[in-house]
PDB file of C-alpha atoms and ligand atoms in Angstrom:
ATOM      1  CA  MET A 635      86.009   6.556  -6.922  1.00 62.00           C
ATOM      2  CA  CYS A 636      85.138   9.374  -5.275  1.00 70.00           C
ATOM      3  CA  ASP A 637      87.545  12.044  -5.519  1.00 78.00           C
ATOM      4  CA  ASN A 638      88.914  11.802  -2.009  1.00 95.00           C
ATOM      5  CA  MET A 639      89.556   8.450  -2.228  1.00 97.00           C
ATOM      6  CA  ILE A 640      91.626   8.969  -5.439  1.00 97.00           C
ATOM      7  CA  GLN A 641      93.729  11.588  -4.079  1.00 97.00           C
ATOM      8  CA  LEU A 642      94.365   9.303  -0.921  1.00 98.00           C
ATOM      9  CA  ASN A 643      95.485   6.709  -3.559  1.00 98.00           C
ATOM     10  CA  ASN A 644      97.497   9.005  -5.142  1.00 97.00           C
ATOM     11  CA  LYS A 645      99.331   9.987  -2.292  1.00 97.00           C
ATOM     12  CA  CYS A 646      99.610   6.385  -0.949  1.00 98.00           C
ATOM     13  CA  GLU A 647     101.506   5.567  -4.561  1.00 97.00           C
ATOM     14  CA  MET A 648     104.513   7.700  -3.409  1.00 97.00           C
ATOM     15  CA  CYS A 649     104.673   6.008   0.135  1.00 98.00           C
ATOM     16  CA  MET A 650     108.193   4.859   1.354  1.00 98.00           C
ATOM     17  CA  ASP A 651     107.139   4.709   5.218  1.00 97.00           C
ATOM     18  CA  CYS A 652     108.603   1.214   5.506  1.00 98.00           C
ATOM     19  CA  PRO A 653     111.060  -0.756   3.676  1.00 98.00           C
ATOM     20  CA  LEU A 654     108.157  -2.657   2.049  1.00 98.00           C
ATOM     21  CA  GLY A 655     107.845   0.347  -0.505  1.00 98.00           C
ATOM     22  CA  LYS A 656     111.307  -0.387  -1.968  1.00 97.00           C
ATOM     23  CA  THR A 657     110.048  -4.076  -2.876  1.00 97.00           C
ATOM     24  CA  ARG A 658     106.741  -3.306  -4.263  1.00 98.00           C
ATOM     25  CA  THR A 659     105.763  -3.965  -8.209  1.00 98.00           C
ATOM     26  CA  ASN A 660     102.624  -2.099  -7.320  1.00 98.00           C
ATOM     27  CA  LEU A 661     101.024  -0.462  -4.469  1.00 98.00           C
ATOM     28  CA  VAL A 662      97.834  -2.291  -3.822  1.00 98.00           C
ATOM     29  CA  PHE A 663      95.612   0.142  -2.063  1.00 98.00           C
ATOM     30  CA  GLY A 664      91.889  -0.765  -2.414  1.00 98.00           C
ATOM     31  CA  VAL A 665      89.280  -1.831  -4.347  1.00 98.00           C
ATOM     32  CA  GLY A 666      85.118  -0.943  -4.391  1.00 98.00           C
ATOM     33  CA  LYS A 667      82.924   1.573  -3.850  1.00 97.00           C
ATOM     34  CA  PRO A 668      84.112   4.224  -1.878  1.00 97.00           C
ATOM     35  CA  ASN A 669      80.951   5.071   0.070  1.00 96.00           C
ATOM     36  CA  ALA A 670      80.116   1.300   0.670  1.00 97.00           C
ATOM     37  CA  ASP A 671      78.352   0.230   3.944  1.00 98.00           C
ATOM     38  CA  ILE A 672      80.445  -2.844   4.573  1.00 98.00           C
ATOM     39  CA  MET A 673      84.266  -2.930   4.263  1.00 98.00           C
ATOM     40  CA  PHE A 674      86.424  -5.960   4.116  1.00 98.00           C
ATOM     41  CA  ILE A 675      90.109  -5.780   5.527  1.00 98.00           C
ATOM     42  CA  GLY A 676      92.686  -8.527   4.770  1.00 98.00           C
ATOM     43  CA  GLU A 677      96.760  -8.653   5.731  1.00 98.00           C
ATOM     44  CA  GLY A 678      98.371  -7.727   2.913  1.00 98.00           C
ATOM     45  CA  PRO A 679      98.883  -8.410  -0.826  1.00 98.00           C
ATOM     46  CA  GLY A 680     100.305 -11.593  -2.060  1.00 98.00           C
ATOM     47  CA  GLU A 681     102.440 -12.091  -5.557  1.00 98.00           C
ATOM     48  CA  GLN A 682      99.318 -11.593  -7.741  1.00 98.00           C
ATOM     49  CA  GLU A 683      98.188  -8.782  -5.962  1.00 98.00           C
ATOM     50  CA  ASP A 684     101.451  -7.220  -6.324  1.00 98.00           C
ATOM     51  CA  LEU A 685     101.717  -7.932  -9.923  1.00 98.00           C
ATOM     52  CA  LYS A 686      97.983  -6.508 -10.889  1.00 98.00           C
ATOM     53  CA  GLY A 687      97.690  -3.748  -7.985  1.00 98.00           C
ATOM     54  CA  GLU A 688      94.478  -4.894  -6.651  1.00 98.00           C
ATOM     55  CA  PRO A 689      93.424  -6.530  -3.177  1.00 98.00           C
ATOM     56  CA  PHE A 690      92.583 -10.564  -3.378  1.00 98.00           C
ATOM     57  CA  VAL A 691      92.895 -11.210  -6.800  1.00 98.00           C
ATOM     58  CA  GLY A 692      94.724 -14.736  -6.434  1.00 98.00           C
ATOM     59  CA  LYS A 693      93.125 -18.039  -5.792  1.00 98.00           C
ATOM     60  CA  ALA A 694      92.052 -16.750  -1.906  1.00 98.00           C
ATOM     61  CA  GLY A 695      90.574 -13.830  -3.618  1.00 98.00           C
ATOM     62  CA  ILE A 696      89.066 -16.081  -6.131  1.00 98.00           C
ATOM     63  CA  LEU A 697      87.353 -17.816  -3.478  1.00 98.00           C
ATOM     64  CA  LEU A 698      86.493 -14.543  -1.548  1.00 98.00           C
ATOM     65  CA  ASP A 699      84.550 -13.359  -4.385  1.00 98.00           C
ATOM     66  CA  LYS A 700      82.751 -16.628  -4.652  1.00 98.00           C
ATOM     67  CA  LEU A 701      81.830 -16.468  -0.976  1.00 98.00           C
ATOM     68  CA  LEU A 702      80.688 -12.654  -1.404  1.00 98.00           C
ATOM     69  CA  ASN A 703      78.847 -13.399  -4.336  1.00 98.00           C
ATOM     70  CA  CYS A 704      76.766 -16.222  -2.509  1.00 98.00           C
ATOM     71  CA  VAL A 705      75.417 -13.459  -0.084  1.00 98.00           C
ATOM     72  CA  HIS A 706      74.976 -11.007  -2.984  1.00 98.00           C
ATOM     73  CA  PHE A 707      77.975  -8.797  -2.126  1.00 98.00           C
ATOM     74  CA  ASP A 708      80.326  -7.586  -5.208  1.00 98.00           C
ATOM     75  CA  ARG A 709      83.677  -5.702  -5.006  1.00 98.00           C
ATOM     76  CA  HIS A 710      82.667  -3.387  -7.748  1.00 96.00           C
ATOM     77  CA  LYS A 711      78.858  -2.538  -6.611  1.00 97.00           C
ATOM     78  CA  ASN A 712      78.286  -2.770  -2.570  1.00 97.00           C
ATOM     79  CA  ILE A 713      81.296  -3.055  -0.902  1.00 98.00           C
ATOM     80  CA  TYR A 714      84.831  -1.947  -0.255  1.00 98.00           C
ATOM     81  CA  ILE A 715      88.288  -4.184   0.118  1.00 98.00           C
ATOM     82  CA  ALA A 716      91.567  -3.199   1.522  1.00 98.00           C
ATOM     83  CA  ASN A 717      94.498  -4.402   3.710  1.00 98.00           C
ATOM     84  CA  ILE A 718      96.146  -3.813   6.330  1.00 98.00           C
ATOM     85  CA  VAL A 719      99.692  -3.137   4.674  1.00 98.00           C
ATOM     86  CA  LYS A 720      99.256  -1.725   1.106  1.00 98.00           C
ATOM     87  CA  CYS A 721     102.701  -3.445  -0.407  1.00 98.00           C
ATOM     88  CA  ARG A 722     103.634  -7.247  -0.555  1.00 98.00           C
ATOM     89  CA  PRO A 723     105.883  -8.608   2.475  1.00 98.00           C
ATOM     90  CA  PRO A 724     108.497 -10.748   0.724  1.00 96.00           C
ATOM     91  CA  HIS A 725     107.603 -14.357   0.553  1.00 94.00           C
ATOM     92  CA  ASN A 726     104.209 -13.608   1.821  1.00 90.00           C
ATOM     93  CA  ARG A 727     105.439 -13.528   5.212  1.00 97.00           C
ATOM     94  CA  ASP A 728     103.110 -12.018   7.864  1.00 97.00           C
ATOM     95  CA  PRO A 729     103.515  -8.109   7.854  1.00 98.00           C
ATOM     96  CA  LEU A 730     105.836  -6.936  11.011  1.00 98.00           C
ATOM     97  CA  ASP A 731     104.473  -4.964  13.515  1.00 98.00           C
ATOM     98  CA  ASP A 732     106.424  -2.139  12.391  1.00 98.00           C
ATOM     99  CA  GLU A 733     105.144  -2.437   8.917  1.00 98.00           C
ATOM    100  CA  GLN A 734     101.664  -2.649   9.939  1.00 98.00           C
ATOM    101  CA  GLN A 735     101.829   0.357  12.417  1.00 98.00           C
ATOM    102  CA  ALA A 736     103.832   2.313   9.762  1.00 98.00           C
ATOM    103  CA  CYS A 737     100.955   1.640   7.149  1.00 98.00           C
ATOM    104  CA  MET A 738      97.712   2.071   9.497  1.00 98.00           C
ATOM    105  CA  HIS A 739      97.274   5.546   8.779  1.00 98.00           C
ATOM    106  CA  TRP A 740      96.618   4.711   5.250  1.00 98.00           C
ATOM    107  CA  LEU A 741      93.612   2.529   6.157  1.00 98.00           C
ATOM    108  CA  GLU A 742      92.619   4.741   9.009  1.00 98.00           C
ATOM    109  CA  ASP A 743      92.243   7.388   6.085  1.00 98.00           C
ATOM    110  CA  GLN A 744      90.348   4.896   3.999  1.00 98.00           C
ATOM    111  CA  ILE A 745      87.671   3.911   6.691  1.00 98.00           C
ATOM    112  CA  ASN A 746      87.272   7.614   7.239  1.00 97.00           C
ATOM    113  CA  ILE A 747      86.224   8.085   3.644  1.00 97.00           C
ATOM    114  CA  VAL A 748      84.350   4.838   3.191  1.00 97.00           C
ATOM    115  CA  SER A 749      82.779   5.520   6.767  1.00 97.00           C
ATOM    116  CA  PRO A 750      81.357   1.566   6.866  1.00 98.00           C
ATOM    117  CA  LYS A 751      78.723   0.433   9.409  1.00 98.00           C
ATOM    118  CA  ILE A 752      80.199  -3.095   9.151  1.00 98.00           C
ATOM    119  CA  ILE A 753      84.034  -4.172   9.166  1.00 98.00           C
ATOM    120  CA  VAL A 754      84.732  -7.365   8.249  1.00 99.00           C
ATOM    121  CA  CYS A 755      88.558  -8.536   9.314  1.00 99.00           C
ATOM    122  CA  LEU A 756      89.599 -11.303   6.965  1.00 98.00           C
ATOM    123  CA  GLY A 757      92.099 -13.252   9.016  1.00 98.00           C
ATOM    124  CA  ARG A 758      93.932 -13.037  12.435  1.00 98.00           C
ATOM    125  CA  ILE A 759      96.375 -10.321  11.624  1.00 98.00           C
ATOM    126  CA  ALA A 760      93.520  -7.684  10.695  1.00 98.00           C
ATOM    127  CA  ALA A 761      91.344  -8.976  13.575  1.00 98.00           C
ATOM    128  CA  GLN A 762      93.890  -8.479  16.028  1.00 98.00           C
ATOM    129  CA  LYS A 763      94.980  -5.344  14.432  1.00 98.00           C
ATOM    130  CA  LEU A 764      91.785  -3.721  14.402  1.00 98.00           C
ATOM    131  CA  ILE A 765      89.348  -5.609  16.971  1.00 98.00           C
ATOM    132  CA  ASP A 766      91.339  -6.939  19.922  1.00 98.00           C
ATOM    133  CA  LYS A 767      94.832  -8.225  20.199  1.00 97.00           C
ATOM    134  CA  ASP A 768      93.859 -11.268  21.958  1.00 98.00           C
ATOM    135  CA  ILE A 769      91.435 -12.440  19.306  1.00 98.00           C
ATOM    136  CA  ARG A 770      91.548 -15.997  18.417  1.00 98.00           C
ATOM    137  CA  ILE A 771      90.554 -16.496  14.839  1.00 98.00           C
ATOM    138  CA  THR A 772      89.494 -20.061  15.443  1.00 97.00           C
ATOM    139  CA  LYS A 773      87.081 -19.680  18.268  1.00 98.00           C
ATOM    140  CA  ASP A 774      86.047 -15.717  17.718  1.00 98.00           C
ATOM    141  CA  HIS A 775      84.956 -15.968  14.036  1.00 98.00           C
ATOM    142  CA  GLY A 776      81.723 -14.773  13.309  1.00 98.00           C
ATOM    143  CA  LYS A 777      81.145 -13.102  16.766  1.00 98.00           C
ATOM    144  CA  ILE A 778      80.160  -9.354  16.185  1.00 98.00           C
ATOM    145  CA  TYR A 779      81.958  -6.935  18.320  1.00 98.00           C
ATOM    146  CA  ASN A 780      80.817  -3.082  18.522  1.00 98.00           C
ATOM    147  CA  ILE A 781      83.576  -0.775  18.400  1.00 96.00           C
ATOM    148  CA  ASN A 782      83.007   2.753  18.107  1.00 94.00           C
ATOM    149  CA  GLY A 783      79.489   2.322  16.683  1.00 96.00           C
ATOM    150  CA  VAL A 784      81.020  -0.026  13.926  1.00 98.00           C
ATOM    151  CA  ALA A 785      79.868  -3.758  14.000  1.00 98.00           C
ATOM    152  CA  MET A 786      82.885  -5.661  13.227  1.00 98.00           C
ATOM    153  CA  MET A 787      83.260  -9.371  12.542  1.00 98.00           C
ATOM    154  CA  PRO A 788      86.429 -11.385  12.471  1.00 98.00           C
ATOM    155  CA  VAL A 789      86.400 -14.254   9.894  1.00 98.00           C
ATOM    156  CA  LEU A 790      88.727 -16.914   8.741  1.00 98.00           C
ATOM    157  CA  HIS A 791      91.165 -15.809   5.837  1.00 98.00           C
ATOM    158  CA  PRO A 792      90.146 -17.155   2.627  1.00 98.00           C
ATOM    159  CA  ALA A 793      93.770 -18.492   2.187  1.00 98.00           C
ATOM    160  CA  ALA A 794      93.254 -21.002   5.336  1.00 98.00           C
ATOM    161  CA  LEU A 795      89.854 -22.095   3.780  1.00 98.00           C
ATOM    162  CA  LEU A 796      92.364 -23.187   0.874  1.00 98.00           C
ATOM    163  CA  ARG A 797      94.556 -24.858   3.173  1.00 98.00           C
ATOM    164  CA  ASN A 798      91.573 -26.962   5.022  1.00 98.00           C
ATOM    165  CA  GLU A 799      88.237 -27.087   3.112  1.00 96.00           C
ATOM    166  CA  ASN A 800      86.845 -28.570   6.385  1.00 98.00           C
ATOM    167  CA  LEU A 801      86.586 -24.786   7.683  1.00 98.00           C
ATOM    168  CA  LEU A 802      84.439 -23.954   4.798  1.00 98.00           C
ATOM    169  CA  PRO A 803      80.748 -24.596   6.028  1.00 98.00           C
ATOM    170  CA  GLY A 804      81.699 -22.291   9.425  1.00 98.00           C
ATOM    171  CA  THR A 805      82.702 -19.600   7.293  1.00 98.00           C
ATOM    172  CA  PHE A 806      79.816 -19.953   4.852  1.00 98.00           C
ATOM    173  CA  GLU A 807      77.648 -19.409   8.135  1.00 98.00           C
ATOM    174  CA  ASP A 808      79.628 -16.438   9.091  1.00 98.00           C
ATOM    175  CA  PHE A 809      78.882 -15.093   5.699  1.00 98.00           C
ATOM    176  CA  LEU A 810      75.169 -15.647   5.900  1.00 98.00           C
ATOM    177  CA  LYS A 811      74.842 -14.088   9.343  1.00 98.00           C
ATOM    178  CA  LEU A 812      76.668 -11.131   7.819  1.00 98.00           C
ATOM    179  CA  ARG A 813      74.291 -10.782   4.883  1.00 98.00           C
ATOM    180  CA  GLU A 814      71.455 -11.191   7.668  1.00 98.00           C
ATOM    181  CA  LEU A 815      73.059  -8.240   9.841  1.00 98.00           C
ATOM    182  CA  TYR A 816      73.552  -5.959   6.794  1.00 98.00           C
ATOM    183  CA  ASP A 817      69.639  -6.446   5.900  1.00 97.00           C
ATOM    184  CA  GLU A 818      68.525  -5.954   9.471  1.00 96.00           C
ATOM    185  CA  MET A 819      70.762  -2.831   9.537  1.00 96.00           C
ATOM    186  CA  GLY A 820      68.842  -1.776   6.409  1.00 93.00           C
ATOM    187  CA  LEU A 821      71.795  -1.443   4.472  1.00 92.00           C
ATOM    188  CA  ALA A 822      70.425  -3.357   1.441  1.00 73.00           C
ATOM    189  CA  LYS A 823      69.918  -0.913  -1.113  1.00 56.00           C
TER     190      LYS A 823
HETATM  191  N1  URA B2239      95.808 -11.915   1.142  1.00 94.74           N
HETATM  192  C1  URA B2239      95.553 -10.892   1.811  1.00 94.74           C
HETATM  193  O1  URA B2239      95.138 -10.794   2.950  1.00 94.74           O
HETATM  194  N2  URA B2239      94.984  -9.759   1.165  1.00 94.74           N
HETATM  195  C2  URA B2239      95.514  -9.683  -0.238  1.00 94.74           C
HETATM  196  O2  URA B2239      94.958  -8.862  -0.950  1.00 94.74           O
HETATM  197  C3  URA B2239      95.449 -11.306  -0.814  1.00 94.74           C
HETATM  198  C4  URA B2239      95.994 -11.969  -0.094  1.00 94.74           C
END
């Protein structure tokens, strides 16, 4: 990790900005290449992530890694992954608006350090927080939004794909489109 990201992670370890800080086992800060051209942002840690301190390491994470690998992305090589909130909400409930708001400055700092050309929002919560509060993920997934010069794409959350495998082919299409965009933007190295 680059020095800035390590420093930010260390500061974040002490965060008690919202009540989720009291119930976490581990902070789930982020993983990947700190100067990646593409960043993936989920909603918040689940049980496995809370235990291990890394985003997307449970069943949904295994599926995410498979989708990423199909289009030659790898969490240890060419992408960065983070969440809207860094601590697990109890019983995996959605993070509350206040919790999201309290945690946003950490994500903003991460985005500033990574400075990605493409941001992929994994699921409704991240898409509504970062792209547009009126996004409907089932209708709008796979669309590309240009926000302040960054290409942003909402995709279905991998946990939704585990609940309904009929959604997989459409999401695979979105990942292919993403890879095409990445290549067209000259980001493949
Ligand atoms: N779901 C998320 O949104 N993020 C994780 O890190 C794990 C599951």
